[in-house]
JSON list of C-alpha atoms in Angstrom, two decimals:
[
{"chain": "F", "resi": 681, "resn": "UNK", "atom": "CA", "xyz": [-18.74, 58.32, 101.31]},
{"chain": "F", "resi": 682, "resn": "UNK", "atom": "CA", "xyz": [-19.14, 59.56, 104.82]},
{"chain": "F", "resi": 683, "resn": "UNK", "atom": "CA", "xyz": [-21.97, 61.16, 106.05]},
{"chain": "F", "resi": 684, "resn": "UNK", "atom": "CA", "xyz": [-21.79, 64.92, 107.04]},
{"chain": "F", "resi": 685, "resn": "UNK", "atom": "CA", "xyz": [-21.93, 65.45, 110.70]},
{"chain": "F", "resi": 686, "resn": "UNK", "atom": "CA", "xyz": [-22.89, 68.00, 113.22]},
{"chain": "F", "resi": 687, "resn": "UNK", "atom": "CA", "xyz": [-20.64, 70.21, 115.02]},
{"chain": "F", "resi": 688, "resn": "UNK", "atom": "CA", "xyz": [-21.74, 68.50, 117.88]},
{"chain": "F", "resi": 689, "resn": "UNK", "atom": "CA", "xyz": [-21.84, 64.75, 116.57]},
{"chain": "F", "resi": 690, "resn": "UNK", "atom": "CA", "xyz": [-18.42, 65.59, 115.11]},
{"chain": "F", "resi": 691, "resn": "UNK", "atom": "CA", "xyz": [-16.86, 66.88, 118.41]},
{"chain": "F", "resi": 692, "resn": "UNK", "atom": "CA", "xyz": [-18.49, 63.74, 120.17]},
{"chain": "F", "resi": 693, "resn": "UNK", "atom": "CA", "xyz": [-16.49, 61.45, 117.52]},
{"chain": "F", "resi": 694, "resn": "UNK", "atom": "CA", "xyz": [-13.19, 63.17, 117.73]},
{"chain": "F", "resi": 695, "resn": "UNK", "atom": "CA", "xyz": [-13.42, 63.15, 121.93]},
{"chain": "F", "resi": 696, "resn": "UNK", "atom": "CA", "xyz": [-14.92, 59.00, 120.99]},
{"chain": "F", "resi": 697, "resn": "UNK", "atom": "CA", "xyz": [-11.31, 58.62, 118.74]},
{"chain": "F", "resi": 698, "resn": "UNK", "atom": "CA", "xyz": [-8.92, 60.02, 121.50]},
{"chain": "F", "resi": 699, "resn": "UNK", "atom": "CA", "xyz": [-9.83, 57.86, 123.90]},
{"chain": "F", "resi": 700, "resn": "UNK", "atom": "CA", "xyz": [-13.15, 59.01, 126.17]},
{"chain": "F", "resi": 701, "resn": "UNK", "atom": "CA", "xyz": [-15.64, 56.31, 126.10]},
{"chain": "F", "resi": 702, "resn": "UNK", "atom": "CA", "xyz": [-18.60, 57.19, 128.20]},
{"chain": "F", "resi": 703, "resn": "UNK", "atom": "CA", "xyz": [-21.42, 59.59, 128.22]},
{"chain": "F", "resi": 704, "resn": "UNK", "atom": "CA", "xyz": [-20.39, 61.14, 131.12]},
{"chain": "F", "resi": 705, "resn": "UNK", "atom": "CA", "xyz": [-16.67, 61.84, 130.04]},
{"chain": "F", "resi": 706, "resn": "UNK", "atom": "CA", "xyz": [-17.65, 62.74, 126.45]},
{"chain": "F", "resi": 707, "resn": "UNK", "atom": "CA", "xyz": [-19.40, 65.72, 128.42]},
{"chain": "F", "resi": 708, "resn": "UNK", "atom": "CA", "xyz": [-17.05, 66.56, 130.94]},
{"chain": "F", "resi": 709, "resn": "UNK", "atom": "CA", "xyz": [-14.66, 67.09, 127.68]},
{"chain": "F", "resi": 710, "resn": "UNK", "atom": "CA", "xyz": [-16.64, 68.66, 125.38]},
{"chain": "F", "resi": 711, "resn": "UNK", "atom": "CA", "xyz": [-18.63, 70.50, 127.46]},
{"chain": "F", "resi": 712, "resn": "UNK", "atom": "CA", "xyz": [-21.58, 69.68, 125.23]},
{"chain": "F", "resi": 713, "resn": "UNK", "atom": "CA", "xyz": [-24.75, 68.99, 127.81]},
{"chain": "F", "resi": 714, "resn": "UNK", "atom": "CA", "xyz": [-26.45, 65.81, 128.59]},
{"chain": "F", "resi": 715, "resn": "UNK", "atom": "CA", "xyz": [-29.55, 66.18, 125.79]},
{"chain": "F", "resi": 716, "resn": "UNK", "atom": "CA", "xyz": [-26.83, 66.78, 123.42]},
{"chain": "F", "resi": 717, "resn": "UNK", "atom": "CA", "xyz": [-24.67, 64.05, 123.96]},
{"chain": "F", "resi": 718, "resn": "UNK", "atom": "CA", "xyz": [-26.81, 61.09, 124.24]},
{"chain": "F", "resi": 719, "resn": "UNK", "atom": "CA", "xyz": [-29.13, 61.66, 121.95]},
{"chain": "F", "resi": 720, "resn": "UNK", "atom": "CA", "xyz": [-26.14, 62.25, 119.19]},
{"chain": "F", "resi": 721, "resn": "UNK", "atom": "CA", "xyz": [-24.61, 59.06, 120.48]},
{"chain": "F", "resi": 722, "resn": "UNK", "atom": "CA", "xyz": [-27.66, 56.81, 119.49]},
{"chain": "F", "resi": 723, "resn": "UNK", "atom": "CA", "xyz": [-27.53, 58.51, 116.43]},
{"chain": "F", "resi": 724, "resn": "UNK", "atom": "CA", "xyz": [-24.22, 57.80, 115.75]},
{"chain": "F", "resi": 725, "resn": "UNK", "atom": "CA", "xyz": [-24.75, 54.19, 117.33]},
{"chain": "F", "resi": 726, "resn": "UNK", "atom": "CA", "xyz": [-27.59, 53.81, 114.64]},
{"chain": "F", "resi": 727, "resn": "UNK", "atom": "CA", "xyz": [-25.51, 54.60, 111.99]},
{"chain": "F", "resi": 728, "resn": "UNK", "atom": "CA", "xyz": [-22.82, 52.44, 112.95]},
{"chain": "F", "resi": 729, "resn": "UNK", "atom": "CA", "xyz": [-20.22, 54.91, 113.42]},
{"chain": "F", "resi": 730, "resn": "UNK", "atom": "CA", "xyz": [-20.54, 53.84, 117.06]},
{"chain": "F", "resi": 731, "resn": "UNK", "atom": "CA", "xyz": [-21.03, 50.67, 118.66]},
{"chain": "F", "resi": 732, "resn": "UNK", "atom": "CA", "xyz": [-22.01, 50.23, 122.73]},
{"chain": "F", "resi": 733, "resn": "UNK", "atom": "CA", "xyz": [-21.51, 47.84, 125.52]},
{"chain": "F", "resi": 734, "resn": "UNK", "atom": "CA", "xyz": [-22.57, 48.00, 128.99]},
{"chain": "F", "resi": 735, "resn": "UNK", "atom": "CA", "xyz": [-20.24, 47.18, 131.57]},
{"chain": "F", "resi": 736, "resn": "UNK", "atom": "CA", "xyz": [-20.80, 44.19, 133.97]},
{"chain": "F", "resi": 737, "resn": "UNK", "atom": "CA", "xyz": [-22.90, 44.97, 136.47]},
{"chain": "F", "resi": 738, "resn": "UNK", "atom": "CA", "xyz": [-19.98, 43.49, 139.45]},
{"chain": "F", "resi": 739, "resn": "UNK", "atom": "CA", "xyz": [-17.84, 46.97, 138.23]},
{"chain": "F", "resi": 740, "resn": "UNK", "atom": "CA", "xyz": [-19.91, 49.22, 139.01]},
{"chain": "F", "resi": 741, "resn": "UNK", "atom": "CA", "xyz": [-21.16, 47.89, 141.83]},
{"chain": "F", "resi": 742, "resn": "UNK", "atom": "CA", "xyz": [-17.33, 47.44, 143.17]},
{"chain": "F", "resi": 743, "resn": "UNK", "atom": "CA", "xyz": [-16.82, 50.99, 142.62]},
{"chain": "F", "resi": 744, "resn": "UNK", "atom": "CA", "xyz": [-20.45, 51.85, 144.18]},
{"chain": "F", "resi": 745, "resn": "UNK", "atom": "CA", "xyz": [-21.81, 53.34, 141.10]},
{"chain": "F", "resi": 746, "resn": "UNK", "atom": "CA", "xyz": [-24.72, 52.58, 138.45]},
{"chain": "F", "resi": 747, "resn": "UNK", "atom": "CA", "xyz": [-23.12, 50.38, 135.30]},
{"chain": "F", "resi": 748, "resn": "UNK", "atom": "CA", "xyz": [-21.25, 52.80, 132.32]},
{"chain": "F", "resi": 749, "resn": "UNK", "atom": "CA", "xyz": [-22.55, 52.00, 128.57]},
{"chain": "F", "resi": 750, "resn": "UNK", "atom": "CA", "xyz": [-19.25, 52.18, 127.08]},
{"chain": "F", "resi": 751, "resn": "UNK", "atom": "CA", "xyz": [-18.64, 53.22, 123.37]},
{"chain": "F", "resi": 752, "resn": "UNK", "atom": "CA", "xyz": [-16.28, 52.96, 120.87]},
{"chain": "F", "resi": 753, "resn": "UNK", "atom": "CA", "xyz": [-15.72, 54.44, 117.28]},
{"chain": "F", "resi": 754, "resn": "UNK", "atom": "CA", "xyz": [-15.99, 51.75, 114.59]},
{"chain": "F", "resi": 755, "resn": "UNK", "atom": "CA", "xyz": [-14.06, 51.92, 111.47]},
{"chain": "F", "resi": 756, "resn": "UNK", "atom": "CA", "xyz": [-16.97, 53.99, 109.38]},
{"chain": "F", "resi": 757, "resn": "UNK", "atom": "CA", "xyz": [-16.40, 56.34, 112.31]},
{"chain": "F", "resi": 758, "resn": "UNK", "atom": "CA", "xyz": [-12.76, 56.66, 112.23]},
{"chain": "F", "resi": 759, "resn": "UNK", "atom": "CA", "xyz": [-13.77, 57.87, 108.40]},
{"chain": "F", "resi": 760, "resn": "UNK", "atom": "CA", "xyz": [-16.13, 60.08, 109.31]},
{"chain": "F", "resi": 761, "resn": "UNK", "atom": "CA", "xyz": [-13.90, 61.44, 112.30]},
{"chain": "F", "resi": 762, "resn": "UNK", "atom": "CA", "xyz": [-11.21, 62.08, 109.66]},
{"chain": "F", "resi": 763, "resn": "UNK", "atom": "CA", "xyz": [-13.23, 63.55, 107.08]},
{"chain": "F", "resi": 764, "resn": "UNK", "atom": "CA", "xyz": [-14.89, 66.10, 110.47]},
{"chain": "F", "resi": 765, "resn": "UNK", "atom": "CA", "xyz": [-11.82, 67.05, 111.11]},
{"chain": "F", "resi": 766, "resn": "UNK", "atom": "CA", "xyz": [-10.89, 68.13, 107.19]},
{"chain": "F", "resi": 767, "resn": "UNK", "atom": "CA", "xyz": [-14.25, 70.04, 107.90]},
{"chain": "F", "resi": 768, "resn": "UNK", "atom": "CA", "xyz": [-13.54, 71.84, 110.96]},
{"chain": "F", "resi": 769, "resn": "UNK", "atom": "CA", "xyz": [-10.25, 72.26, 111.21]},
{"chain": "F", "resi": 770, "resn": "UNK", "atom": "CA", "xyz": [-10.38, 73.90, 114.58]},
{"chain": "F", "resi": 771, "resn": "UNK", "atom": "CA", "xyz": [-11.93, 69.92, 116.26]},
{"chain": "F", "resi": 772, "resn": "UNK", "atom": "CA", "xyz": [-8.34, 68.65, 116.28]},
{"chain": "F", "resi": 773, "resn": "UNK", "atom": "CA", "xyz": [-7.76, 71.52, 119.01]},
{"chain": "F", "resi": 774, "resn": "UNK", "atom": "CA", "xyz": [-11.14, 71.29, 120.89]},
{"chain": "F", "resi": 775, "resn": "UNK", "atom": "CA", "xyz": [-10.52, 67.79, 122.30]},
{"chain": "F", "resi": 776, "resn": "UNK", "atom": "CA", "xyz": [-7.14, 67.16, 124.09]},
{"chain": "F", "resi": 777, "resn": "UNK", "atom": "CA", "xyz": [-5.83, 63.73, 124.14]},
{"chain": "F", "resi": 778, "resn": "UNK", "atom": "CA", "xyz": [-6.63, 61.31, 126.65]},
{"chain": "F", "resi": 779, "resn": "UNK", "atom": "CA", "xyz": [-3.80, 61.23, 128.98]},
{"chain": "F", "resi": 780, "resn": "UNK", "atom": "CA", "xyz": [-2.16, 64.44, 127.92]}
]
């Protein structure tokens, strides 16, 4: 069974799902603010519907910025994601695909 999710937590997955795998961008396309986001992402990282990675430290540095912590939905959260999205119907319209 997957675990019932927050509007917010739920929105994070979806925008996770299609694609946007920082903090930053997860924001930018959500709109949900920083103390929102992170916070829900070590929550979902705890519960394994997320897992994390930091970038080497030679990107970031080429592009003259500090290191991402990159995350991506595991399979428990492509569950969940689907079952958020039977939920709130209206989270398959809130998040537009990646490259769209």
């Amino acid at each position: 069974m997957s675990p019932r999710l927050s509007h917010s937590a739920a929105l994070i997955l979806k925008a996770l799902s299609l694609g946007y795998r920082f903090g930053f961008d997860v924001m930018e396309v959500t709109g949900l603010p920083s103390g929102t986001v992170y916070p829900a992402l070590r929550r979902l990282e705890r519960d394994a519907l997320v897992q994390s990675q930091w970038e080497p430290e030679d990107e970031a540095t080429a592009s003259q910025r500090p290191a991402r912590r990159y995350y991506e939905i595991t399979k428990a959260g492509k569950v969940a994601t689907l079952a958020a999205t039977e939920r709130y119907p209206l989270l398959a319209m809130l998040v537009p695909e990646k490259n769209a």
